[in-house]
Amino acid sequence: PPGVPHYLTHADLSSRQIYNLLTSAIQHKHNVKYLDVKSGQPLLGKTLAIMFSKRSTRTRVATETAITYLGGQPMFLGSQDIQLGVNESLLDTSKVVSSMVGGIMARVGAHSDIETLAKYSTVPVINALSDKYHPTQILADLVTMHEMFGPQPKDDSSYVAHLTHPRETLPGLKVAWVGDGNNILHSMLVTFPKLGVHLSVATPKGYSPSDDVVKIAMDEAAKTSTEVSFTHDPKVAVKDADVIVTDTWISMGQESEKAKRLQDFAGYQVTLSLAKEGGAKPDWKFLHCLPRKQEEVSDEAR
């Protein structure tokens, strides 16, 4: 219904809203991991339905831990517990579940599924992954980049990322994507230009990102004077990169395409030689949303 705030894609958010999410996450991390400060339980008495039609390890653990820390009750509903759009329509699922919980976090297949859930839900819906976007993963990447390129702590027992705003560390960085034109790349495209983070994309022919997502990225880049470029040559993409990122070449549901994809992605493995020959910055960093495969990144580069 109109007026219900949902979190489906960063294409819907302003740079200020994205920065607010980042600073909140960074402060919570400092509080819980380094100060042992309680959250104040702002979600006390609230239940979050965690509806995953696609399995996950990190996303599930992070979500259940975070909701518990905030005082809420996580309710995990896997594919065997609730079959989205199979035995019951998405419309009915959304209306019924949202009438009994404080929020829904859904990991789905088609992005249209998360949009339908949000359309009929009376509580906020969070996109934990769809085939088009994965916004929470990009938040984690941005927090990591802020920690890597901001002031460094004296030792592992201290934390200083919360003392500097991400607005001071992220703009001007260059990220090189080497891989598939998938949901992770889509989320980077609709996020990074808003924050002034340059993005250079290398995908094999036939694996380019969606045109509508590229248009959003280019429109935002024009507003912030950010560089967004596309190539089929990984060495071109990593030129002057601060960060090189890749992801799985074979996502869930694409297993039958494995042989063809491995052939099409030949030369796309992230290696130290690729970074050196392409001219990445000497102190470049590597990101992968895991689990990583040997063909995607060499052992010495990860």
Tab-separated table of C-alpha atoms in Angstrom:
chain	number	residue	atom	x	y	z
A	1	PRO	CA	0.000	0.000	0.000
A	2	PRO	CA	1.130	3.594	-0.598
A	3	GLY	CA	3.242	4.996	2.209
A	4	VAL	CA	4.834	1.710	3.318
A	5	PRO	CA	8.635	2.100	3.054
A	6	HIS	CA	10.305	-0.827	1.319
A	7	TYR	CA	13.975	-1.622	0.625
A	8	LEU	CA	14.103	-3.277	-2.786
A	9	THR	CA	16.892	-1.498	-4.666
A	10	HIS	CA	19.181	1.481	-4.177
A	11	ALA	CA	17.699	2.892	-7.370
A	12	ASP	CA	14.849	4.013	-5.091
A	13	LEU	CA	17.107	5.755	-2.558
A	14	SER	CA	18.992	9.042	-2.462
A	15	SER	CA	22.699	9.244	-1.672
A	16	ARG	CA	21.797	10.661	1.737
A	17	GLN	CA	19.594	7.656	2.530
A	18	ILE	CA	22.341	5.244	1.462
A	19	TYR	CA	24.885	7.074	3.609
A	20	ASN	CA	22.474	6.927	6.556
A	21	LEU	CA	22.265	3.148	6.189
A	22	LEU	CA	26.061	2.919	6.071
A	23	THR	CA	26.718	5.113	9.097
A	24	SER	CA	24.077	3.260	11.109
A	25	ALA	CA	25.616	-0.114	10.214
A	26	ILE	CA	29.120	1.086	11.035
A	27	GLN	CA	28.031	2.454	14.419
A	28	HIS	CA	26.193	-0.759	15.297
A	29	LYS	CA	29.266	-2.783	14.355
A	30	HIS	CA	31.430	-0.654	16.640
A	31	ASN	CA	28.929	-0.923	19.470
A	32	VAL	CA	28.372	-4.674	19.373
A	33	LYS	CA	31.829	-5.949	18.403
A	34	TYR	CA	34.147	-3.554	20.217
A	35	LEU	CA	32.172	-1.915	23.048
A	36	ASP	CA	29.655	-4.644	23.921
A	37	VAL	CA	27.012	-1.929	23.988
A	38	LYS	CA	23.400	-3.072	23.805
A	39	SER	CA	21.207	-1.849	20.964
A	40	GLY	CA	18.388	-0.485	23.099
A	41	GLN	CA	16.170	-3.117	21.455
A	42	PRO	CA	14.307	-0.814	19.043
A	43	LEU	CA	12.562	-3.844	17.502
A	44	LEU	CA	11.363	-5.320	20.795
A	45	GLY	CA	8.048	-7.070	20.259
A	46	LYS	CA	8.473	-7.138	16.466
A	47	THR	CA	8.804	-10.251	14.321
A	48	LEU	CA	10.633	-10.321	10.990
A	49	ALA	CA	9.518	-13.012	8.568
A	50	ILE	CA	12.618	-14.246	6.721
A	51	MET	CA	11.171	-15.828	3.577
A	52	PHE	CA	13.913	-17.550	1.551
A	53	SER	CA	12.946	-19.400	-1.607
A	54	LYS	CA	16.712	-19.554	-2.316
A	55	ARG	CA	19.053	-20.992	0.310
A	56	SER	CA	21.733	-18.876	1.929
A	57	THR	CA	24.332	-19.109	4.674
A	58	ARG	CA	25.739	-15.606	5.258
A	59	THR	CA	22.517	-13.709	4.587
A	60	ARG	CA	20.487	-15.898	6.920
A	61	VAL	CA	23.032	-15.831	9.749
A	62	ALA	CA	23.527	-12.065	9.436
A	63	THR	CA	19.784	-11.378	9.353
A	64	GLU	CA	18.830	-13.571	12.294
A	65	THR	CA	21.737	-12.264	14.381
A	66	ALA	CA	20.959	-8.629	13.576
A	67	ILE	CA	17.247	-8.888	14.327
A	68	THR	CA	17.957	-10.602	17.636
A	69	TYR	CA	20.523	-7.925	18.536
A	70	LEU	CA	17.909	-5.242	17.810
A	71	GLY	CA	15.420	-6.972	20.114
A	72	GLY	CA	13.215	-8.496	17.449
A	73	GLN	CA	12.241	-12.092	16.742
A	74	PRO	CA	13.432	-13.634	13.456
A	75	MET	CA	11.052	-16.187	11.909
A	76	PHE	CA	12.780	-18.207	9.193
A	77	LEU	CA	10.526	-19.600	6.468
A	78	GLY	CA	12.447	-21.692	3.948
A	79	SER	CA	11.281	-23.102	0.636
A	80	GLN	CA	9.864	-26.175	2.402
A	81	ASP	CA	7.924	-24.020	4.853
A	82	ILE	CA	6.431	-21.529	2.430
A	83	GLN	CA	6.463	-21.879	-1.347
A	84	LEU	CA	6.246	-18.389	-2.770
A	85	GLY	CA	3.843	-18.301	-5.679
A	86	VAL	CA	3.538	-22.109	-5.865
A	87	ASN	CA	0.711	-23.411	-3.669
A	88	GLU	CA	-0.415	-19.906	-2.748
A	89	SER	CA	-0.267	-16.731	-4.805
A	90	LEU	CA	2.269	-14.050	-3.974
A	91	LEU	CA	-0.605	-11.656	-3.392
A	92	ASP	CA	-2.199	-13.915	-0.764
A	93	THR	CA	1.144	-14.720	0.851
A	94	SER	CA	2.008	-11.055	1.136
A	95	LYS	CA	-1.342	-10.051	2.614
A	96	VAL	CA	-1.533	-12.932	5.090
A	97	VAL	CA	2.079	-12.906	6.312
A	98	SER	CA	2.287	-9.111	6.571
A	99	SER	CA	-0.842	-9.098	8.761
A	100	MET	CA	1.026	-11.076	11.431
A	101	VAL	CA	4.596	-9.706	11.408
A	102	GLY	CA	6.402	-6.385	11.633
A	103	GLY	CA	8.426	-6.833	8.465
A	104	ILE	CA	9.396	-9.240	5.695
A	105	MET	CA	12.850	-10.027	4.365
A	106	ALA	CA	12.612	-12.108	1.203
A	107	ARG	CA	15.160	-13.931	-0.940
A	108	VAL	CA	13.452	-14.740	-4.212
A	109	GLY	CA	13.993	-15.647	-7.856
A	110	ALA	CA	12.427	-13.108	-10.179
A	111	HIS	CA	12.630	-9.465	-9.113
A	112	SER	CA	8.935	-9.196	-9.977
A	113	ASP	CA	8.288	-11.507	-6.997
A	114	ILE	CA	9.784	-9.070	-4.497
A	115	GLU	CA	7.908	-6.207	-6.169
A	116	THR	CA	4.615	-8.112	-5.820
A	117	LEU	CA	5.305	-8.871	-2.164
A	118	ALA	CA	5.983	-5.194	-1.538
A	119	LYS	CA	2.929	-4.063	-3.487
A	120	TYR	CA	0.506	-5.950	-1.262
A	121	SER	CA	2.397	-6.006	2.049
A	122	THR	CA	1.196	-3.798	4.890
A	123	VAL	CA	4.687	-3.880	6.467
A	124	PRO	CA	8.144	-3.019	5.079
A	125	VAL	CA	9.695	-5.564	2.697
A	126	ILE	CA	13.486	-5.963	2.419
A	127	ASN	CA	15.075	-7.498	-0.663
A	128	ALA	CA	17.554	-10.136	0.534
A	129	LEU	CA	18.256	-11.084	-3.109
A	130	SER	CA	16.423	-11.204	-6.410
A	131	ASP	CA	17.659	-12.030	-9.882
A	132	LYS	CA	17.999	-8.300	-10.587
A	133	TYR	CA	19.264	-6.694	-7.378
A	134	HIS	CA	21.064	-7.579	-4.140
A	135	PRO	CA	21.172	-4.276	-2.198
A	136	THR	CA	22.221	-5.627	1.205
A	137	GLN	CA	25.364	-7.158	-0.304
A	138	ILE	CA	26.389	-3.774	-1.705
A	139	LEU	CA	25.920	-2.154	1.701
A	140	ALA	CA	28.344	-4.719	3.129
A	141	ASP	CA	30.814	-4.007	0.312
A	142	LEU	CA	30.619	-0.260	0.916
A	143	VAL	CA	31.192	-0.673	4.655
A	144	THR	CA	34.233	-2.835	3.856
A	145	MET	CA	35.581	-0.276	1.381
A	146	HIS	CA	35.114	2.492	3.942
A	147	GLU	CA	37.048	0.465	6.508
A	148	MET	CA	39.845	-0.349	4.056
A	149	PHE	CA	40.392	3.129	2.656
A	150	GLY	CA	39.665	5.231	5.748
A	151	PRO	CA	41.923	5.786	8.777
A	152	GLN	CA	43.360	2.516	10.072
A	153	PRO	CA	43.215	1.291	13.696
A	154	LYS	CA	46.405	0.807	15.679
A	155	ASP	CA	45.656	-2.883	16.219
A	156	ASP	CA	42.953	-5.526	15.756
A	157	SER	CA	41.393	-4.743	19.114
A	158	SER	CA	40.350	-1.220	18.131
A	159	TYR	CA	37.940	0.202	15.555
A	160	VAL	CA	37.965	3.673	14.041
A	161	ALA	CA	35.642	3.480	11.026
A	162	HIS	CA	32.792	5.103	12.962
A	163	LEU	CA	34.903	8.251	13.503
A	164	THR	CA	34.941	9.151	9.794
A	165	HIS	CA	31.914	9.625	7.542
A	166	PRO	CA	31.849	7.423	4.411
A	167	ARG	CA	31.375	10.618	2.418
A	168	GLU	CA	35.046	11.321	3.155
A	169	THR	CA	36.365	7.916	2.058
A	170	LEU	CA	34.188	6.542	-0.761
A	171	PRO	CA	33.902	9.298	-3.415
A	172	GLY	CA	36.741	9.090	-5.915
A	173	LEU	CA	37.489	5.405	-5.426
A	174	LYS	CA	37.520	3.268	-8.567
A	175	VAL	CA	35.933	-0.177	-8.535
A	176	ALA	CA	36.536	-2.656	-11.357
A	177	TRP	CA	33.990	-5.390	-11.931
A	178	VAL	CA	35.268	-8.495	-13.730
A	179	GLY	CA	32.538	-11.073	-14.267
A	180	ASP	CA	28.897	-11.649	-15.095
A	181	GLY	CA	26.321	-8.896	-15.641
A	182	ASN	CA	24.303	-10.139	-12.686
A	183	ASN	CA	22.362	-8.824	-9.695
A	184	ILE	CA	25.500	-7.807	-7.787
A	185	LEU	CA	26.709	-5.700	-10.695
A	186	HIS	CA	23.226	-4.245	-11.139
A	187	SER	CA	23.218	-3.131	-7.510
A	188	MET	CA	26.652	-1.555	-7.914
A	189	LEU	CA	25.479	0.289	-11.022
A	190	VAL	CA	22.489	1.888	-9.289
A	191	THR	CA	24.495	2.677	-6.121
A	192	PHE	CA	28.081	3.690	-6.833
A	193	PRO	CA	27.440	6.670	-9.163
A	194	LYS	CA	25.191	8.239	-6.512
A	195	LEU	CA	28.130	8.183	-4.087
A	196	GLY	CA	30.786	9.351	-6.542
A	197	VAL	CA	32.435	5.917	-6.758
A	198	HIS	CA	33.789	5.257	-10.261
A	199	LEU	CA	32.902	1.892	-11.800
A	200	SER	CA	34.578	0.082	-14.690
A	201	VAL	CA	32.798	-3.041	-15.901
A	202	ALA	CA	34.227	-5.991	-17.850
A	203	THR	CA	31.806	-8.737	-18.895
A	204	PRO	CA	32.091	-11.369	-21.625
A	205	LYS	CA	30.096	-10.751	-24.781
A	206	GLY	CA	26.517	-11.842	-24.198
A	207	TYR	CA	26.719	-11.267	-20.436
A	208	SER	CA	26.277	-7.499	-20.253
A	209	PRO	CA	24.077	-5.902	-17.574
A	210	SER	CA	20.469	-4.981	-18.354
A	211	ASP	CA	19.955	-1.864	-20.448
A	212	ASP	CA	17.488	-0.276	-18.015
A	213	VAL	CA	19.989	-0.626	-15.160
A	214	VAL	CA	22.779	0.838	-17.295
A	215	LYS	CA	20.565	3.829	-18.082
A	216	ILE	CA	19.971	4.477	-14.376
A	217	ALA	CA	23.726	4.311	-13.760
A	218	MET	CA	24.599	6.672	-16.598
A	219	ASP	CA	21.932	9.184	-15.568
A	220	GLU	CA	23.245	9.211	-11.982
A	221	ALA	CA	26.855	9.393	-13.161
A	222	ALA	CA	26.067	12.497	-15.186
A	223	LYS	CA	24.696	14.184	-12.054
A	224	THR	CA	27.761	13.417	-9.911
A	225	SER	CA	30.492	13.583	-12.592
A	226	THR	CA	31.293	9.944	-11.906
A	227	GLU	CA	32.892	7.659	-14.483
A	228	VAL	CA	31.026	4.493	-15.488
A	229	SER	CA	32.523	2.476	-18.357
A	230	PHE	CA	32.007	-0.884	-20.044
A	231	THR	CA	34.369	-3.246	-21.826
A	232	HIS	CA	34.854	-6.922	-22.677
A	233	ASP	CA	38.534	-6.770	-21.695
A	234	PRO	CA	39.305	-7.349	-17.991
A	235	LYS	CA	42.714	-5.691	-18.309
A	236	VAL	CA	41.070	-2.486	-19.517
A	237	ALA	CA	38.597	-2.549	-16.647
A	238	VAL	CA	41.192	-2.896	-13.869
A	239	LYS	CA	43.253	0.097	-14.997
A	240	ASP	CA	43.845	2.356	-11.934
A	241	ALA	CA	41.386	0.289	-9.870
A	242	ASP	CA	41.383	0.604	-6.090
A	243	VAL	CA	39.113	-2.431	-5.796
A	244	ILE	CA	38.573	-5.425	-8.075
A	245	VAL	CA	35.330	-7.343	-7.600
A	246	THR	CA	33.938	-10.543	-9.010
A	247	ASP	CA	31.171	-12.987	-8.163
A	248	THR	CA	30.125	-16.501	-9.030
A	249	TRP	CA	29.962	-17.199	-12.745
A	250	ILE	CA	27.246	-19.784	-12.204
A	251	SER	CA	24.390	-18.667	-9.981
A	252	MET	CA	21.700	-20.908	-8.502
A	253	GLY	CA	19.483	-22.112	-11.332
A	254	GLN	CA	22.261	-21.833	-13.933
A	255	GLU	CA	23.962	-25.153	-13.213
A	256	SER	CA	22.974	-26.567	-16.618
A	257	GLU	CA	24.949	-23.736	-18.248
A	258	LYS	CA	28.175	-24.495	-16.370
A	259	ALA	CA	30.225	-25.879	-19.266
A	260	LYS	CA	29.296	-23.024	-21.604
A	261	ARG	CA	29.830	-20.364	-18.961
A	262	LEU	CA	33.275	-21.676	-18.014
A	263	GLN	CA	34.228	-21.460	-21.666
A	264	ASP	CA	32.728	-17.995	-22.152
A	265	PHE	CA	34.461	-16.636	-19.028
A	266	ALA	CA	37.915	-17.864	-20.002
A	267	GLY	CA	40.406	-15.092	-19.195
A	268	TYR	CA	38.188	-13.540	-16.521
A	269	GLN	CA	39.831	-15.120	-13.485
A	270	VAL	CA	41.083	-12.406	-11.131
A	271	THR	CA	44.819	-12.952	-10.644
A	272	LEU	CA	47.814	-10.938	-9.512
A	273	SER	CA	49.085	-10.912	-13.104
A	274	LEU	CA	45.758	-9.569	-14.403
A	275	ALA	CA	45.918	-6.710	-11.912
A	276	LYS	CA	49.563	-5.957	-12.672
A	277	GLU	CA	49.282	-6.171	-16.458
A	278	GLY	CA	46.068	-4.155	-16.432
A	279	GLY	CA	47.574	-1.438	-14.254
A	280	ALA	CA	45.523	-1.668	-11.067
A	281	LYS	CA	46.807	0.476	-8.218
A	282	PRO	CA	49.652	-1.147	-6.244
A	283	ASP	CA	47.541	-1.459	-3.085
A	284	TRP	CA	44.360	-2.693	-4.803
A	285	LYS	CA	41.892	-4.745	-2.784
A	286	PHE	CA	39.766	-7.725	-3.775
A	287	LEU	CA	36.087	-8.292	-2.945
A	288	HIS	CA	33.879	-11.334	-3.484
A	289	CYS	CA	30.454	-11.947	-1.919
A	290	LEU	CA	31.266	-15.666	-1.420
A	291	PRO	CA	31.347	-18.577	-1.704
A	292	ARG	CA	34.174	-18.213	-4.200
A	293	LYS	CA	35.223	-20.772	-6.812
A	294	GLN	CA	38.783	-21.459	-7.962
A	295	GLU	CA	38.057	-20.393	-11.545
A	296	GLU	CA	36.829	-16.951	-10.414
A	297	VAL	CA	39.899	-15.862	-8.436
A	298	SER	CA	43.316	-17.411	-7.902
A	299	ASP	CA	44.452	-18.379	-4.402
A	300	GLU	CA	47.183	-15.740	-4.259
A	301	ALA	CA	44.777	-12.930	-5.234
A	302	ARG	CA	41.935	-13.672	-2.830
